[in-house]
Amino acid sequence: MRNCEKRLSVFSESLKRIGLDSFLVTNETNVSYLSGFEGRDSFLFFSGKKRFFLTDSRYIEEAAVSVKGFDMELVESSTYENLERLIRANRARKIGFEAMNLVYEVAARLKGLISNAEFIPVKGLIEGMRAIKERAEVKAIKEAVRLNKKVLGRVVALIRPGVTERYLRDRIETEFIKNGARAAFEPIIASGPNSSRPHARAGDDKIRKDSVVMIDIGCRLGFYNSDLTRMVFTGASVKEK
């Protein structure tokens, strides 16, 4: 699992700079970026020098082993109860939250729990950090791209008249799994008239001779995604005169 201490240090300094004593992270990608955890339904709460990782019984054991530098908080009945207790115990007063991720109703309910705490919407704080890639991140992205190109080459070799779009889609997903990755999104295989639709869903349409096939695939390897789109033409090649 990644060492996130440098990121956490930068994040803490950012909170001081904008005058917040606490912060609630709810965006799944941002939770992963700051904690190294790739599971779902988890949140981070920062208050002063303390860091808390909140999740339910499905993920608590995995998080306890893989997440470093956080106190584990098991959510047994309601995340609101855990947060209310943490806010009171740590005497949080100015609490930032991710304005583009936390829905209004949830933010309003949190605000109602603690009358003497101020909930402050913040946009792009962690996203700004993520935009500047570390050397290890650049390497991981390149590895994801290399795998994507490798799988693309294997699938292109399978394209011939009579093969269905669905078959090619399934082979792509299988190849990713074989190589320790997974599809970053549902692979798009669109042949003939379907190729005019950028987000067409692969169906039982068969590849025809002298047709065009659009392939849009991406893999998630570790924490990073790749995405490639190519057009493949079946039939005789055209030679330049």
C-alpha positions as a LaTeX table, in Angstrom:
\begin{tabular}{lrrr}
\hline
Residue & $x$ (\AA) & $y$ (\AA) & $z$ (\AA) \\
\hline
Met1 & 0.00 & 0.00 & 0.00 \\
Arg2 & 1.20 & 3.52 & $-0.73$ \\
Asn3 & 2.92 & 5.70 & 1.81 \\
Cys4 & 0.62 & 8.73 & 2.04 \\
Glu5 & 2.43 & 10.69 & 4.76 \\
Lys6 & 3.76 & 13.33 & 2.36 \\
Arg7 & 0.29 & 13.91 & 0.95 \\
Leu8 & $-1.23$ & 14.08 & 4.43 \\
Ser9 & 1.37 & 16.64 & 5.48 \\
Val10 & 0.61 & 18.84 & 2.46 \\
Phe11 & $-3.11$ & 18.46 & 3.12 \\
Ser12 & $-2.72$ & 19.50 & 6.78 \\
Glu13 & $-0.80$ & 22.60 & 5.75 \\
Ser14 & $-3.53$ & 23.45 & 3.26 \\
Leu15 & $-6.17$ & 23.29 & 6.01 \\
Lys16 & $-4.15$ & 25.70 & 8.14 \\
Arg17 & $-3.72$ & 28.05 & 5.21 \\
Ile18 & $-7.48$ & 28.35 & 4.61 \\
Gly19 & $-8.27$ & 28.59 & 8.33 \\
Leu20 & $-9.98$ & 25.24 & 8.96 \\
Asp21 & $-9.45$ & 23.17 & 12.09 \\
Ser22 & $-11.25$ & 20.10 & 10.71 \\
Phe23 & $-12.20$ & 18.53 & 7.40 \\
Leu24 & $-14.50$ & 15.75 & 6.21 \\
Val25 & $-13.45$ & 13.80 & 3.08 \\
Thr26 & $-16.30$ & 11.89 & 1.40 \\
Asn27 & $-15.19$ & 11.62 & $-2.23$ \\
Glu28 & $-14.19$ & 7.99 & $-2.82$ \\
Thr29 & $-11.18$ & 8.85 & $-4.99$ \\
Asn30 & $-9.94$ & 11.43 & $-2.50$ \\
Val31 & $-10.32$ & 8.98 & 0.39 \\
Ser32 & $-8.15$ & 6.57 & $-1.57$ \\
Tyr33 & $-5.61$ & 9.27 & $-2.45$ \\
Leu34 & $-5.06$ & 10.34 & 1.16 \\
Ser35 & $-5.33$ & 6.96 & 2.88 \\
Gly36 & $-4.26$ & 4.38 & 0.30 \\
Phe37 & $-7.53$ & 2.47 & 0.76 \\
Glu38 & $-9.39$ & 1.35 & $-2.36$ \\
Gly39 & $-12.59$ & 0.03 & $-0.79$ \\
Arg40 & $-15.96$ & 1.74 & $-0.81$ \\
Asp41 & $-18.25$ & 3.46 & 1.70 \\
Ser42 & $-15.43$ & 5.00 & 3.70 \\
Phe43 & $-14.79$ & 8.55 & 4.92 \\
Leu44 & $-11.94$ & 10.51 & 6.46 \\
Phe45 & $-12.25$ & 13.05 & 9.24 \\
Phe46 & $-9.35$ & 15.34 & 10.15 \\
Ser47 & $-9.35$ & 17.41 & 13.31 \\
Gly48 & $-6.19$ & 19.15 & 14.42 \\
Lys49 & $-3.43$ & 16.55 & 14.36 \\
Lys50 & $-5.86$ & 13.65 & 14.59 \\
Arg51 & $-6.99$ & 11.56 & 11.62 \\
Phe52 & $-9.95$ & 9.20 & 11.60 \\
Phe53 & $-10.94$ & 6.55 & 9.08 \\
Leu54 & $-14.66$ & 5.73 & 9.15 \\
Thr55 & $-16.11$ & 2.61 & 7.55 \\
Asp56 & $-18.53$ & $-0.21$ & 8.27 \\
Ser57 & $-18.06$ & $-3.88$ & 9.16 \\
Arg58 & $-17.49$ & $-4.90$ & 5.52 \\
Tyr59 & $-14.19$ & $-3.02$ & 5.31 \\
Ile60 & $-13.00$ & $-2.37$ & 8.86 \\
Glu61 & $-10.66$ & $-5.39$ & 9.07 \\
Glu62 & $-9.05$ & $-4.65$ & 5.72 \\
Ala63 & $-8.65$ & $-0.98$ & 6.59 \\
Ala64 & $-7.14$ & $-1.76$ & 10.00 \\
Val65 & $-4.37$ & $-3.70$ & 8.28 \\
Ser66 & $-3.75$ & $-1.56$ & 5.20 \\
Val67 & $-4.40$ & 2.03 & 6.31 \\
Lys68 & $-1.61$ & 3.68 & 8.28 \\
Gly69 & $-1.69$ & 6.84 & 10.37 \\
Phe70 & $-5.45$ & 6.86 & 11.06 \\
Asp71 & $-7.59$ & 5.89 & 14.03 \\
Met72 & $-10.19$ & 3.34 & 12.93 \\
Glu73 & $-13.86$ & 4.21 & 13.47 \\
Leu74 & $-16.38$ & 1.41 & 12.99 \\
Val75 & $-19.73$ & 2.72 & 11.77 \\
Glu76 & $-22.27$ & 0.40 & 13.36 \\
Ser77 & $-25.56$ & 2.16 & 12.76 \\
Ser78 & $-25.08$ & 5.67 & 11.40 \\
Thr79 & $-22.15$ & 7.69 & 10.08 \\
Tyr80 & $-23.86$ & 10.76 & 11.55 \\
Glu81 & $-23.51$ & 9.35 & 15.07 \\
Asn82 & $-19.79$ & 8.73 & 14.63 \\
Leu83 & $-19.19$ & 12.16 & 13.17 \\
Glu84 & $-21.21$ & 13.92 & 15.85 \\
Arg85 & $-19.18$ & 12.16 & 18.54 \\
Leu86 & $-15.86$ & 12.98 & 16.83 \\
Ile87 & $-16.81$ & 16.60 & 16.29 \\
Arg88 & $-17.78$ & 17.04 & 19.94 \\
Ala89 & $-14.81$ & 15.09 & 21.33 \\
Asn90 & $-12.31$ & 17.08 & 19.26 \\
Arg91 & $-14.11$ & 20.41 & 19.77 \\
Ala92 & $-14.15$ & 21.08 & 16.05 \\
Arg93 & $-15.40$ & 24.55 & 15.18 \\
Lys94 & $-14.64$ & 25.25 & 11.51 \\
Ile95 & $-15.25$ & 22.07 & 9.53 \\
Gly96 & $-14.61$ & 21.96 & 5.82 \\
Phe97 & $-16.38$ & 19.51 & 3.54 \\
Glu98 & $-16.21$ & 18.65 & $-0.16$ \\
Ala99 & $-18.83$ & 20.89 & $-1.71$ \\
Met100 & $-18.87$ & 19.03 & $-5.04$ \\
Asn101 & $-19.39$ & 15.62 & $-3.44$ \\
Leu102 & $-21.50$ & 15.92 & $-0.30$ \\
Val103 & $-25.17$ & 16.25 & $-1.20$ \\
Tyr104 & $-27.09$ & 19.18 & 0.26 \\
Glu105 & $-29.37$ & 17.08 & 2.46 \\
Val106 & $-26.41$ & 15.35 & 4.12 \\
Ala107 & $-24.55$ & 18.62 & 4.65 \\
Ala108 & $-27.67$ & 20.19 & 6.15 \\
Arg109 & $-28.16$ & 17.28 & 8.53 \\
Leu110 & $-24.55$ & 17.43 & 9.70 \\
Lys111 & $-24.88$ & 21.14 & 10.30 \\
Gly112 & $-27.99$ & 20.52 & 12.37 \\
Leu113 & $-26.22$ & 18.01 & 14.61 \\
Ile114 & $-23.76$ & 20.51 & 16.00 \\
Ser115 & $-25.15$ & 23.99 & 16.39 \\
Asn116 & $-21.91$ & 25.61 & 17.55 \\
Ala117 & $-19.79$ & 24.28 & 14.68 \\
Glu118 & $-19.50$ & 25.95 & 11.29 \\
Phe119 & $-19.63$ & 23.73 & 8.19 \\
Ile120 & $-17.75$ & 25.32 & 5.30 \\
Pro121 & $-18.02$ & 24.10 & 1.67 \\
Val122 & $-14.65$ & 23.73 & $-0.05$ \\
Lys123 & $-14.03$ & 23.06 & $-3.75$ \\
Gly124 & $-10.98$ & 21.50 & $-5.38$ \\
Leu125 & $-8.68$ & 21.30 & $-2.36$ \\
Ile126 & $-7.62$ & 17.66 & $-2.78$ \\
Glu127 & $-8.17$ & 17.70 & $-6.53$ \\
Gly128 & $-5.55$ & 20.44 & $-6.75$ \\
Met129 & $-3.09$ & 18.17 & $-4.96$ \\
Arg130 & $-3.95$ & 15.24 & $-7.23$ \\
Ala131 & $-3.31$ & 17.34 & $-10.34$ \\
Ile132 & 0.41 & 17.43 & $-9.53$ \\
Lys133 & 1.60 & 13.87 & $-10.11$ \\
Glu134 & 4.38 & 12.29 & $-8.09$ \\
Arg135 & 7.06 & 10.29 & $-9.88$ \\
Ala136 & 5.52 & 7.00 & $-8.71$ \\
Glu137 & 2.13 & 8.11 & $-10.03$ \\
Val138 & 3.55 & 8.88 & $-13.47$ \\
Lys139 & 5.16 & 5.44 & $-13.51$ \\
Ala140 & 1.87 & 3.79 & $-12.52$ \\
Ile141 & $-0.01$ & 5.63 & $-15.27$ \\
Lys142 & 2.56 & 4.53 & $-17.86$ \\
Glu143 & 2.18 & 0.92 & $-16.71$ \\
Ala144 & $-1.60$ & 1.17 & $-17.09$ \\
Val145 & $-1.16$ & 2.58 & $-20.60$ \\
Arg146 & 1.29 & $-0.18$ & $-21.54$ \\
Leu147 & $-1.16$ & $-2.85$ & $-20.41$ \\
Asn148 & $-4.00$ & $-1.15$ & $-22.27$ \\
Lys149 & $-1.97$ & $-1.13$ & $-25.49$ \\
Lys150 & $-1.03$ & $-4.78$ & $-24.99$ \\
Val151 & $-4.66$ & $-5.85$ & $-24.56$ \\
Leu152 & $-5.74$ & $-3.64$ & $-27.47$ \\
Gly153 & $-3.27$ & $-5.43$ & $-29.74$ \\
Arg154 & $-4.59$ & $-8.83$ & $-28.70$ \\
Val155 & $-8.19$ & $-7.83$ & $-29.31$ \\
Val156 & $-7.48$ & $-6.24$ & $-32.70$ \\
Ala157 & $-5.97$ & $-9.58$ & $-33.75$ \\
Leu158 & $-9.33$ & $-11.24$ & $-33.00$ \\
Ile159 & $-11.37$ & $-8.93$ & $-35.22$ \\
Arg160 & $-12.75$ & $-10.76$ & $-38.23$ \\
Pro161 & $-16.14$ & $-11.12$ & $-39.97$ \\
Gly162 & $-18.61$ & $-13.06$ & $-37.85$ \\
Val163 & $-17.18$ & $-12.14$ & $-34.44$ \\
Thr164 & $-19.65$ & $-10.27$ & $-32.23$ \\
Glu165 & $-19.09$ & $-7.00$ & $-30.42$ \\
Arg166 & $-20.02$ & $-8.67$ & $-27.13$ \\
Tyr167 & $-17.39$ & $-11.37$ & $-27.60$ \\
Leu168 & $-14.65$ & $-8.78$ & $-28.08$ \\
Arg169 & $-15.84$ & $-6.81$ & $-25.05$ \\
Asp170 & $-15.73$ & $-9.91$ & $-22.87$ \\
Arg171 & $-12.24$ & $-10.80$ & $-24.07$ \\
Ile172 & $-10.99$ & $-7.34$ & $-23.16$ \\
Glu173 & $-12.30$ & $-7.61$ & $-19.61$ \\
Thr174 & $-10.84$ & $-11.12$ & $-19.27$ \\
Glu175 & $-7.42$ & $-10.00$ & $-20.48$ \\
Phe176 & $-7.35$ & $-7.16$ & $-17.97$ \\
Ile177 & $-8.19$ & $-9.54$ & $-15.12$ \\
Lys178 & $-5.48$ & $-11.98$ & $-16.24$ \\
Asn179 & $-2.95$ & $-9.16$ & $-15.96$ \\
Gly180 & $-3.97$ & $-8.05$ & $-12.47$ \\
Ala181 & $-6.13$ & $-5.14$ & $-13.59$ \\
Arg182 & $-9.77$ & $-4.50$ & $-14.32$ \\
Ala183 & $-11.70$ & $-2.46$ & $-16.83$ \\
Ala184 & $-11.82$ & 1.21 & $-15.87$ \\
Phe185 & $-15.19$ & 1.39 & $-17.63$ \\
Glu186 & $-17.28$ & $-0.94$ & $-19.77$ \\
Pro187 & $-15.29$ & $-1.48$ & $-22.98$ \\
Ile188 & $-16.91$ & 0.06 & $-26.05$ \\
Ile189 & $-16.94$ & $-2.08$ & $-29.18$ \\
Ala190 & $-19.06$ & $-0.57$ & $-31.95$ \\
Ser191 & $-19.06$ & $-1.89$ & $-35.52$ \\
Gly192 & $-20.57$ & $-0.63$ & $-38.74$ \\
Pro193 & $-23.40$ & 1.90 & $-38.19$ \\
Asn194 & $-22.93$ & 1.57 & $-34.41$ \\
Ser195 & $-19.50$ & 3.21 & $-34.67$ \\
Ser196 & $-21.13$ & 6.63 & $-35.13$ \\
Arg197 & $-22.20$ & 6.49 & $-31.47$ \\
Pro198 & $-19.22$ & 7.31 & $-29.22$ \\
His199 & $-20.70$ & 5.51 & $-26.19$ \\
Ala200 & $-22.43$ & 2.62 & $-27.94$ \\
Arg201 & $-22.89$ & $-0.54$ & $-25.87$ \\
Ala202 & $-21.48$ & $-3.78$ & $-27.24$ \\
Gly203 & $-24.24$ & $-6.10$ & $-28.42$ \\
Asp204 & $-24.74$ & $-9.17$ & $-30.58$ \\
Asp205 & $-24.01$ & $-7.36$ & $-33.83$ \\
Lys206 & $-21.46$ & $-9.27$ & $-35.89$ \\
Ile207 & $-18.39$ & $-7.73$ & $-37.47$ \\
Arg208 & $-18.84$ & $-7.54$ & $-41.25$ \\
Lys209 & $-16.36$ & $-7.55$ & $-44.06$ \\
Asp210 & $-15.20$ & $-4.11$ & $-45.23$ \\
Ser211 & $-16.54$ & $-2.44$ & $-42.11$ \\
Val212 & $-15.25$ & $-0.14$ & $-39.40$ \\
Val213 & $-14.91$ & $-1.08$ & $-35.73$ \\
Met214 & $-14.50$ & 1.49 & $-32.95$ \\
Ile215 & $-12.68$ & 0.27 & $-29.83$ \\
Asp216 & $-12.59$ & 2.39 & $-26.67$ \\
Ile217 & $-10.96$ & 0.62 & $-23.73$ \\
Gly218 & $-9.34$ & 1.53 & $-20.45$ \\
Cys219 & $-7.87$ & $-0.42$ & $-17.56$ \\
Arg220 & $-7.50$ & 0.33 & $-13.87$ \\
Leu221 & $-4.17$ & $-0.97$ & $-12.66$ \\
Gly222 & $-3.63$ & $-0.30$ & $-8.99$ \\
Phe223 & $-5.05$ & 3.16 & $-8.44$ \\
Tyr224 & $-4.59$ & 4.56 & $-11.95$ \\
Asn225 & $-6.53$ & 4.39 & $-15.20$ \\
Ser226 & $-5.66$ & 4.41 & $-18.89$ \\
Asp227 & $-7.92$ & 5.08 & $-21.86$ \\
Leu228 & $-7.36$ & 4.43 & $-25.57$ \\
Thr229 & $-9.69$ & 4.76 & $-28.55$ \\
Arg230 & $-8.87$ & 3.31 & $-31.95$ \\
Met231 & $-10.68$ & 2.73 & $-35.25$ \\
Val232 & $-10.09$ & $-0.61$ & $-36.99$ \\
Phe233 & $-10.97$ & $-1.22$ & $-40.64$ \\
Thr234 & $-11.71$ & $-4.73$ & $-41.85$ \\
Gly235 & $-11.24$ & $-5.91$ & $-45.42$ \\
Ala236 & $-8.55$ & $-5.08$ & $-47.96$ \\
Ser237 & $-5.96$ & $-2.46$ & $-47.13$ \\
Val238 & $-5.77$ & 0.70 & $-49.21$ \\
Lys239 & $-2.43$ & 1.38 & $-50.82$ \\
Glu240 & $-1.28$ & 4.90 & $-51.52$ \\
Lys241 & $-0.75$ & 5.71 & $-55.18$ \\
\hline
\end{tabular}
